Structures are given as C-alpha cells and as structure tokens.
Amino acid sequence: MGRIFEGQINWPAAPATSVRLSCPPWPVTTDPPNEAEVRKELQLLKRYKSPGLDDLLPALFKDGGDFLTKELTVLFTKVWELESVPTSWNESIVLPIFKKGSRRSCNKYRGISLLPIASKLLASVILRGLFKTRD
C-alpha cells in the first residue's frame, strides 16, 4: 500500500526563489487558547467524522460538556507552553479513497489522512486565531 501513494507524497523540494514580498507587520497573539475558543471549535466539530489512531470519535468530544472543554483547554495550554505536541498527534492513518475509473489503477485513488481529533481541534483553534488577527 505504501508504494501506491509514494509518488503522491514524495515530491521534490521546491526550488529556492529570490522573490521578496513586502507585507506590513502582522500582530499575532501568543496567548494560549482559552475556554471560549476551545468551546467554539468543539461546537463546529463534525460529529460523524472518522477518528485517528486513538479511536476517539468526534461525538465523544462534542458530548464532553464543560468538563471536557476545561480539560482540553488545560491540555492545549500545556502544549502551548511546552511548544511540543504529544507524539501520537503526529501519526495518522492514510486510507485510499477510490475516485473513478478502473479500480485496478493506483492513479484512480487518492489518500486521506485520519488524524487524532484533539490535534485537529488545536489546529483549528490556532488557525481561527490567525484569521481573527488578520481580519
């Protein structure tokens, strides 16, 4: 299975360019995520998505209530302070998804990565924070 996606994953490095972009400074908060931000992402989480290697379903996170929101906020704050995520958050399951055409052709599949829900939540909190400061 690994060879199927080898051509899709192992791209050569992009060539170095000497283009300089001029952008005004972008003020970004360095504060760790707060409960309101975590709660917002939990509300936006899609209930019926697939879990990652940890087998924790999105529904578990959505139904965790205030207790889980507080615990996730504590966890995300710890990750923020240590500037390091749990190693299991760096692992994913890559599944082949058939597009169309001949099922015998490897080119007719695309891969999707199933990531741990907690890592997706933290990434969403960070991304929303960046959008908020940019708007």
GROMACS .gro file of N, CA and C in nm:
model
  405
    1MET      N    1   0.083  -0.119   0.000
    1MET     CA    2   0.000   0.000   0.000
    1MET      C    3   0.087   0.126   0.000
    2GLY      N    4   0.205   0.118   0.066
    2GLY     CA    5   0.292   0.234   0.074
    2GLY      C    6   0.339   0.284  -0.061
    3ARG      N    7   0.362   0.191  -0.153
    3ARG     CA    8   0.410   0.231  -0.286
    3ARG      C    9   0.303   0.304  -0.365
    4ILE      N   10   0.177   0.275  -0.335
    4ILE     CA   11   0.068   0.338  -0.410
    4ILE      C   12   0.075   0.489  -0.399
    5PHE      N   13   0.099   0.538  -0.279
    5PHE     CA   14   0.098   0.683  -0.257
    5PHE      C   15   0.237   0.745  -0.262
    6GLU      N   16   0.338   0.663  -0.287
    6GLU     CA   17   0.475   0.714  -0.286
    6GLU      C   18   0.493   0.831  -0.382
    7GLY      N   19   0.438   0.819  -0.500
    7GLY     CA   20   0.451   0.926  -0.599
    7GLY      C   21   0.374   1.050  -0.561
    8GLN      N   22   0.268   1.034  -0.483
    8GLN     CA   23   0.188   1.148  -0.442
    8GLN      C   24   0.247   1.219  -0.321
    9ILE      N   25   0.316   1.146  -0.237
    9ILE     CA   26   0.367   1.203  -0.113
    9ILE      C   27   0.509   1.256  -0.127
   10ASN      N   28   0.596   1.185  -0.197
   10ASN     CA   29   0.737   1.220  -0.205
   10ASN      C   30   0.766   1.316  -0.319
   11TRP      N   31   0.728   1.440  -0.302
   11TRP     CA   32   0.753   1.542  -0.403
   11TRP      C   33   0.892   1.600  -0.383
   12PRO      N   34   0.958   1.639  -0.492
   12PRO     CA   35   1.089   1.703  -0.476
   12PRO      C   36   1.072   1.839  -0.407
   13ALA      N   37   1.179   1.884  -0.344
   13ALA     CA   38   1.175   2.013  -0.275
   13ALA      C   39   1.153   2.126  -0.376
   14ALA      N   40   1.081   2.226  -0.334
   14ALA     CA   41   1.055   2.342  -0.420
   14ALA      C   42   1.186   2.417  -0.442
   15PRO      N   43   1.208   2.469  -0.561
   15PRO     CA   44   1.331   2.544  -0.586
   15PRO      C   45   1.332   2.673  -0.505
   16ALA      N   46   1.450   2.711  -0.459
   16ALA     CA   47   1.464   2.835  -0.384
   16ALA      C   48   1.443   2.954  -0.478
   17THR      N   49   1.373   3.053  -0.430
   17THR     CA   50   1.349   3.172  -0.511
   17THR      C   51   1.402   3.294  -0.437
   18SER      N   52   1.428   3.397  -0.512
   18SER     CA   53   1.479   3.520  -0.452
   18SER      C   54   1.373   3.629  -0.450
   19VAL      N   55   1.248   3.591  -0.461
   19VAL     CA   56   1.140   3.689  -0.458
   19VAL      C   57   1.120   3.737  -0.315
   20ARG      N   58   1.112   3.867  -0.297
   20ARG     CA   59   1.088   3.925  -0.165
   20ARG      C   60   0.950   3.987  -0.165
   21LEU      N   61   0.871   3.945  -0.072
   21LEU     CA   62   0.738   4.002  -0.058
   21LEU      C   63   0.740   4.106   0.053
   22SER      N   64   0.673   4.215   0.027
   22SER     CA   65   0.667   4.321   0.127
   22SER      C   66   0.528   4.320   0.190
   23CYS      N   67   0.523   4.290   0.317
   23CYS     CA   68   0.396   4.286   0.390
   23CYS      C   69   0.409   4.369   0.517
   24PRO      N   70   0.300   4.434   0.554
   24PRO     CA   71   0.304   4.505   0.683
   24PRO      C   72   0.312   4.403   0.797
   25PRO      N   73   0.360   4.446   0.913
   25PRO     CA   74   0.366   4.353   1.027
   25PRO      C   75   0.228   4.295   1.057
   26TRP      N   76   0.227   4.172   1.100
   26TRP     CA   77   0.103   4.101   1.129
   26TRP      C   78   0.102   4.068   1.278
   27PRO      N   79   0.026   4.144   1.356
   27PRO     CA   80   0.025   4.119   1.500
   27PRO      C   81  -0.048   3.988   1.532
   28VAL      N   82   0.020   3.899   1.596
   28VAL     CA   83  -0.038   3.769   1.631
   28VAL      C   84  -0.027   3.751   1.781
   29THR      N   85  -0.136   3.709   1.842
   29THR     CA   86  -0.132   3.685   1.986
   29THR      C   87  -0.050   3.560   2.016
   30THR      N   88   0.022   3.565   2.124
   30THR     CA   89   0.099   3.448   2.167
   30THR      C   90   0.036   3.385   2.291
   31ASP      N   91  -0.085   3.427   2.324
   31ASP     CA   92  -0.155   3.371   2.439
   31ASP      C   93  -0.205   3.230   2.406
   32PRO      N   94  -0.205   3.141   2.505
   32PRO     CA   95  -0.259   3.007   2.481
   32PRO      C   96  -0.409   3.014   2.459
   33PRO      N   97  -0.466   2.911   2.399
   33PRO     CA   98  -0.611   2.910   2.375
   33PRO      C   99  -0.689   2.919   2.507
   34ASN      N  100  -0.803   2.987   2.501
   34ASN     CA  101  -0.889   2.996   2.620
   34ASN      C  102  -1.011   2.905   2.603
   35GLU      N  103  -1.090   2.894   2.709
   35GLU     CA  104  -1.206   2.804   2.706
   35GLU      C  105  -1.306   2.841   2.598
   36ALA      N  106  -1.328   2.969   2.577
   36ALA     CA  107  -1.425   3.012   2.476
   36ALA      C  108  -1.382   2.967   2.337
   37GLU      N  109  -1.253   2.978   2.308
   37GLU     CA  110  -1.202   2.935   2.177
   37GLU      C  111  -1.215   2.784   2.159
   38VAL      N  112  -1.184   2.709   2.264
   38VAL     CA  113  -1.196   2.564   2.257
   38VAL      C  114  -1.342   2.524   2.242
   39ARG      N  115  -1.430   2.588   2.318
   39ARG     CA  116  -1.574   2.558   2.310
   39ARG      C  117  -1.626   2.583   2.169
   40LYS      N  118  -1.582   2.694   2.108
   40LYS     CA  119  -1.625   2.729   1.972
   40LYS      C  120  -1.587   2.618   1.874
   41GLU      N  121  -1.463   2.569   1.882
   41GLU     CA  122  -1.418   2.464   1.791
   41GLU      C  123  -1.491   2.332   1.817
   42LEU      N  124  -1.522   2.304   1.943
   42LEU     CA  125  -1.598   2.184   1.974
   42LEU      C  126  -1.737   2.190   1.912
   43GLN      N  127  -1.797   2.309   1.913
   43GLN     CA  128  -1.930   2.326   1.853
   43GLN      C  129  -1.925   2.306   1.702
   44LEU      N  130  -1.816   2.349   1.640
   44LEU     CA  131  -1.803   2.339   1.494
   44LEU      C  132  -1.758   2.200   1.448
   45LEU      N  133  -1.712   2.118   1.540
   45LEU     CA  134  -1.663   1.985   1.508
   45LEU      C  135  -1.775   1.900   1.448
   46LYS      N  136  -1.745   1.832   1.340
   46LYS     CA  137  -1.844   1.746   1.275
   46LYS      C  138  -1.850   1.612   1.348
   47ARG      N  139  -1.968   1.578   1.394
   47ARG     CA  140  -1.990   1.462   1.481
   47ARG      C  141  -1.955   1.328   1.417
   48TYR      N  142  -1.979   1.312   1.289
   48TYR     CA  143  -1.970   1.179   1.227
   48TYR      C  144  -1.845   1.160   1.140
   49LYS      N  145  -1.738   1.229   1.171
   49LYS     CA  146  -1.612   1.208   1.101
   49LYS      C  147  -1.539   1.089   1.162
   50SER      N  148  -1.443   1.036   1.090
   50SER     CA  149  -1.366   0.921   1.138
   50SER      C  150  -1.260   0.964   1.238
   51PRO      N  151  -1.230   0.877   1.334
   51PRO     CA  152  -1.125   0.908   1.432
   51PRO      C  153  -0.987   0.876   1.375
   52GLY      N  154  -0.884   0.917   1.448
   52GLY     CA  155  -0.747   0.883   1.412
   52GLY      C  156  -0.707   0.752   1.480
   53LEU      N  157  -0.577   0.733   1.499
   53LEU     CA  158  -0.525   0.611   1.560
   53LEU      C  159  -0.573   0.592   1.704
   54ASP      N  160  -0.611   0.701   1.771
   54ASP     CA  161  -0.656   0.690   1.910
   54ASP      C  162  -0.799   0.638   1.923
   55ASP      N  163  -0.870   0.627   1.812
   55ASP     CA  164  -1.009   0.578   1.809
   55ASP      C  165  -1.106   0.663   1.891
   56LEU      N  166  -1.072   0.788   1.920
   56LEU     CA  167  -1.163   0.877   1.992
   56LEU      C  168  -1.251   0.949   1.890
   57LEU      N  169  -1.379   0.921   1.895
   57LEU     CA  170  -1.474   0.977   1.798
   57LEU      C  171  -1.504   1.124   1.827
   58PRO      N  172  -1.533   1.201   1.724
   58PRO     CA  173  -1.571   1.341   1.744
   58PRO      C  174  -1.692   1.356   1.836
   59ALA      N  175  -1.786   1.262   1.832
   59ALA     CA  176  -1.904   1.269   1.918
   59ALA      C  177  -1.865   1.271   2.066
   60LEU      N  178  -1.760   1.198   2.102
   60LEU     CA  179  -1.711   1.198   2.240
   60LEU      C  180  -1.670   1.339   2.282
   61PHE      N  181  -1.603   1.409   2.193
   61PHE     CA  182  -1.559   1.546   2.222
   61PHE      C  183  -1.678   1.641   2.228
   62LYS      N  184  -1.770   1.626   2.136
   62LYS     CA  185  -1.887   1.715   2.132
   62LYS      C  186  -1.976   1.697   2.254
   63ASP      N  187  -1.986   1.574   2.303
   63ASP     CA  188  -2.074   1.545   2.416
   63ASP      C  189  -2.003   1.556   2.551
   64GLY      N  190  -1.878   1.597   2.551
   64GLY     CA  191  -1.800   1.603   2.675
   64GLY      C  192  -1.838   1.716   2.768
   65GLY      N  193  -1.910   1.814   2.718
   65GLY     CA  194  -1.958   1.923   2.802
   65GLY      C  195  -1.848   2.014   2.854
   66ASP      N  196  -1.884   2.088   2.960
   66ASP     CA  197  -1.792   2.185   3.018
   66ASP      C  198  -1.667   2.120   3.076
   67PHE      N  199  -1.683   2.000   3.134
   67PHE     CA  200  -1.568   1.933   3.193
   67PHE      C  201  -1.460   1.907   3.088
   68LEU      N  202  -1.500   1.850   2.975
   68LEU     CA  203  -1.403   1.820   2.870
   68LEU      C  204  -1.346   1.948   2.809
   69THR      N  205  -1.430   2.049   2.796
   69THR     CA  206  -1.382   2.178   2.743
   69THR      C  207  -1.271   2.232   2.832
   70LYS      N  208  -1.291   2.227   2.963
   70LYS     CA  209  -1.188   2.276   3.057
   70LYS      C  210  -1.061   2.191   3.048
   71GLU      N  211  -1.079   2.059   3.043
   71GLU     CA  212  -0.962   1.970   3.037
   71GLU      C  213  -0.884   1.988   2.906
   72LEU      N  214  -0.954   2.005   2.797
   72LEU     CA  215  -0.886   2.030   2.669
   72LEU      C  216  -0.812   2.163   2.672
   73THR      N  217  -0.873   2.263   2.735
   73THR     CA  218  -0.807   2.393   2.747
   73THR      C  219  -0.679   2.380   2.827
   74VAL      N  220  -0.683   2.303   2.936
   74VAL     CA  221  -0.562   2.279   3.016
   74VAL      C  222  -0.457   2.207   2.932
   75LEU      N  223  -0.499   2.105   2.858
   75LEU     CA  224  -0.407   2.029   2.772
   75LEU      C  225  -0.346   2.119   2.665
   76PHE      N  226  -0.428   2.198   2.598
   76PHE     CA  227  -0.378   2.286   2.493
   76PHE      C  228  -0.283   2.392   2.550
   77THR      N  229  -0.312   2.440   2.670
   77THR     CA  230  -0.224   2.537   2.735
   77THR      C  231  -0.088   2.473   2.764
   78LYS      N  232  -0.090   2.349   2.809
   78LYS     CA  233   0.035   2.277   2.836
   78LYS      C  234   0.115   2.258   2.706
   79VAL      N  235   0.047   2.219   2.601
   79VAL     CA  236   0.112   2.204   2.470
   79VAL      C  237   0.171   2.338   2.427
   80TRP      N  238   0.096   2.445   2.448
   80TRP     CA  239   0.139   2.580   2.410
   80TRP      C  240   0.266   2.618   2.486
   81GLU      N  241   0.267   2.592   2.617
   81GLU     CA  242   0.382   2.630   2.700
   81GLU      C  243   0.505   2.546   2.667
   82LEU      N  244   0.485   2.417   2.643
   82LEU     CA  245   0.598   2.329   2.613
   82LEU      C  246   0.645   2.341   2.468
   83GLU      N  247   0.559   2.402   2.384
   83GLU     CA  248   0.586   2.415   2.241
   83GLU      C  249   0.614   2.278   2.178
   84SER      N  250   0.537   2.180   2.222
   84SER     CA  251   0.552   2.044   2.172
   84SER      C  252   0.420   1.971   2.186
   85VAL      N  253   0.380   1.901   2.081
   85VAL     CA  254   0.256   1.823   2.086
   85VAL      C  255   0.289   1.679   2.122
   86PRO      N  256   0.191   1.605   2.176
   86PRO     CA  257   0.215   1.462   2.202
   86PRO      C  258   0.256   1.391   2.072
   87THR      N  259   0.347   1.297   2.083
   87THR     CA  260   0.398   1.230   1.963
   87THR      C  261   0.287   1.159   1.886
   88SER      N  262   0.186   1.110   1.957
   88SER     CA  263   0.076   1.040   1.888
   88SER      C  264  -0.003   1.134   1.798
   89TRP      N  265   0.005   1.265   1.821
   89TRP     CA  266  -0.065   1.361   1.737
   89TRP      C  267   0.004   1.378   1.602
   90ASN      N  268   0.124   1.326   1.589
   90ASN     CA  269   0.198   1.335   1.463
   90ASN      C  270   0.177   1.212   1.375
   91GLU      N  271   0.094   1.120   1.421
   91GLU     CA  272   0.071   0.997   1.347
   91GLU      C  273  -0.069   0.999   1.286
   92SER      N  274  -0.080   0.942   1.168
   92SER     CA  275  -0.211   0.936   1.103
   92SER      C  276  -0.227   0.803   1.032
   93ILE      N  277  -0.349   0.775   0.995
   93ILE     CA  278  -0.380   0.658   0.913
   93ILE      C  279  -0.409   0.711   0.773
   94VAL      N  280  -0.339   0.660   0.673
   94VAL     CA  281  -0.365   0.702   0.535
   94VAL      C  282  -0.450   0.593   0.469
   95LEU      N  283  -0.568   0.634   0.424
   95LEU     CA  284  -0.660   0.540   0.359
   95LEU      C  285  -0.676   0.575   0.212
   96PRO      N  286  -0.678   0.475   0.124
   96PRO     CA  287  -0.702   0.503  -0.017
   96PRO      C  288  -0.852   0.520  -0.042
   97ILE      N  289  -0.888   0.625  -0.111
   97ILE     CA  290  -1.027   0.652  -0.148
   97ILE      C  291  -1.037   0.646  -0.300
   98PHE      N  292  -1.123   0.560  -0.349
   98PHE     CA  293  -1.142   0.543  -0.492
   98PHE      C  294  -1.207   0.667  -0.552
   99LYS      N  295  -1.154   0.715  -0.665
   99LYS     CA  296  -1.212   0.831  -0.734
   99LYS      C  297  -1.312   0.781  -0.838
  100LYS      N  298  -1.263   0.740  -0.953
  100LYS     CA  299  -1.347   0.681  -1.056
  100LYS      C  300  -1.257   0.615  -1.159
  101GLY      N  301  -1.315   0.533  -1.244
  101GLY     CA  302  -1.237   0.462  -1.345
  101GLY      C  303  -1.210   0.320  -1.299
  102SER      N  304  -1.098   0.267  -1.345
  102SER     CA  305  -1.061   0.129  -1.314
  102SER      C  306  -1.008   0.118  -1.171
  103ARG      N  307  -1.065   0.030  -1.093
  103ARG     CA  308  -1.020   0.010  -0.955
  103ARG      C  309  -0.882  -0.056  -0.950
  104ARG      N  310  -0.835  -0.108  -1.062
  104ARG     CA  311  -0.703  -0.171  -1.066
  104ARG      C  312  -0.590  -0.072  -1.083
  105SER      N  313  -0.622   0.050  -1.120
  105SER     CA  314  -0.520   0.152  -1.142
  105SER      C  315  -0.498   0.233  -1.014
  106CYS      N  316  -0.374   0.236  -0.970
  106CYS     CA  317  -0.340   0.312  -0.849
  106CYS      C  318  -0.366   0.461  -0.865
  107ASN      N  319  -0.362   0.510  -0.988
  107ASN     CA  320  -0.384   0.652  -1.014
  107ASN      C  321  -0.530   0.692  -0.993
  108LYS      N  322  -0.617   0.596  -0.975
  108LYS     CA  323  -0.760   0.625  -0.958
  108LYS      C  324  -0.799   0.633  -0.811
  109TYR      N  325  -0.700   0.642  -0.724
  109TYR     CA  326  -0.723   0.655  -0.581
  109TYR      C  327  -0.655   0.781  -0.530
  110ARG      N  328  -0.709   0.835  -0.425
  110ARG     CA  329  -0.643   0.944  -0.354
  110ARG      C  330  -0.634   0.904  -0.208
  111GLY      N  331  -0.539   0.955  -0.139
  111GLY     CA  332  -0.524   0.919   0.002
  111GLY      C  333  -0.583   1.025   0.092
  112ILE      N  334  -0.644   0.981   0.201
  112ILE     CA  335  -0.687   1.074   0.305
  112ILE      C  336  -0.617   1.033   0.434
  113SER      N  337  -0.585   1.131   0.516
  113SER     CA  338  -0.519   1.104   0.644
  113SER      C  339  -0.619   1.123   0.757
  114LEU      N  340  -0.631   1.022   0.841
  114LEU     CA  341  -0.716   1.031   0.959
  114LEU      C  342  -0.627   1.071   1.077
  115LEU      N  343  -0.653   1.189   1.130
  115LEU     CA  344  -0.573   1.245   1.237
  115LEU      C  345  -0.648   1.239   1.369
  116PRO      N  346  -0.576   1.241   1.482
  116PRO     CA  347  -0.644   1.246   1.612
  116PRO      C  348  -0.730   1.372   1.623
  117ILE      N  349  -0.850   1.359   1.678
  117ILE     CA  350  -0.943   1.470   1.687
  117ILE      C  351  -0.886   1.583   1.773
  118ALA      N  352  -0.817   1.549   1.882
  118ALA     CA  353  -0.761   1.653   1.968
  118ALA      C  354  -0.662   1.740   1.891
  119SER      N  355  -0.581   1.679   1.806
  119SER     CA  356  -0.485   1.758   1.728
  119SER      C  357  -0.556   1.846   1.627
  120LYS      N  358  -0.666   1.797   1.570
  120LYS     CA  359  -0.744   1.879   1.477
  120LYS      C  360  -0.806   1.998   1.549
  121LEU      N  361  -0.853   1.974   1.670
  121LEU     CA  362  -0.913   2.084   1.748
  121LEU      C  363  -0.810   2.193   1.776
  122LEU      N  364  -0.691   2.153   1.820
  122LEU     CA  365  -0.588   2.253   1.848
  122LEU      C  366  -0.550   2.328   1.721
  123ALA      N  367  -0.535   2.257   1.611
  123ALA     CA  368  -0.502   2.322   1.484
  123ALA      C  369  -0.611   2.421   1.444
  124SER      N  370  -0.736   2.386   1.466
  124SER     CA  371  -0.848   2.475   1.432
  124SER      C  372  -0.848   2.599   1.519
  125VAL      N  373  -0.819   2.582   1.648
  125VAL     CA  374  -0.812   2.697   1.739
  125VAL      C  375  -0.702   2.792   1.693
  126ILE      N  376  -0.587   2.738   1.659
  126ILE     CA  377  -0.474   2.822   1.615
  126ILE      C  378  -0.509   2.892   1.484
  127LEU      N  379  -0.564   2.818   1.389
  127LEU     CA  380  -0.599   2.877   1.260
  127LEU      C  381  -0.702   2.988   1.275
  128ARG      N  382  -0.805   2.964   1.357
  128ARG     CA  383  -0.908   3.067   1.378
  128ARG      C  384  -0.846   3.191   1.443
  129GLY      N  385  -0.753   3.170   1.534
  129GLY     CA  386  -0.684   3.283   1.597
  129GLY      C  387  -0.604   3.365   1.497
  130LEU      N  388  -0.540   3.297   1.403
  130LEU     CA  389  -0.465   3.367   1.298
  130LEU      C  390  -0.558   3.446   1.207
  131PHE      N  391  -0.670   3.385   1.169
  131PHE     CA  392  -0.767   3.455   1.085
  131PHE      C  393  -0.824   3.577   1.157
  132LYS      N  394  -0.849   3.561   1.287
  132LYS     CA  395  -0.907   3.670   1.365
  132LYS      C  396  -0.812   3.790   1.368
  133THR      N  397  -0.683   3.765   1.385
  133THR     CA  398  -0.588   3.877   1.390
  133THR      C  399  -0.564   3.935   1.251
  134ARG      N  400  -0.584   3.856   1.148
  134ARG     CA  401  -0.559   3.904   1.012
  134ARG      C  402  -0.675   3.988   0.958
  135ASP      N  403  -0.798   3.957   1.001
  135ASP     CA  404  -0.915   4.030   0.951
  135ASP      C  405  -0.925   4.166   1.005
   0.00000   0.00000   0.00000
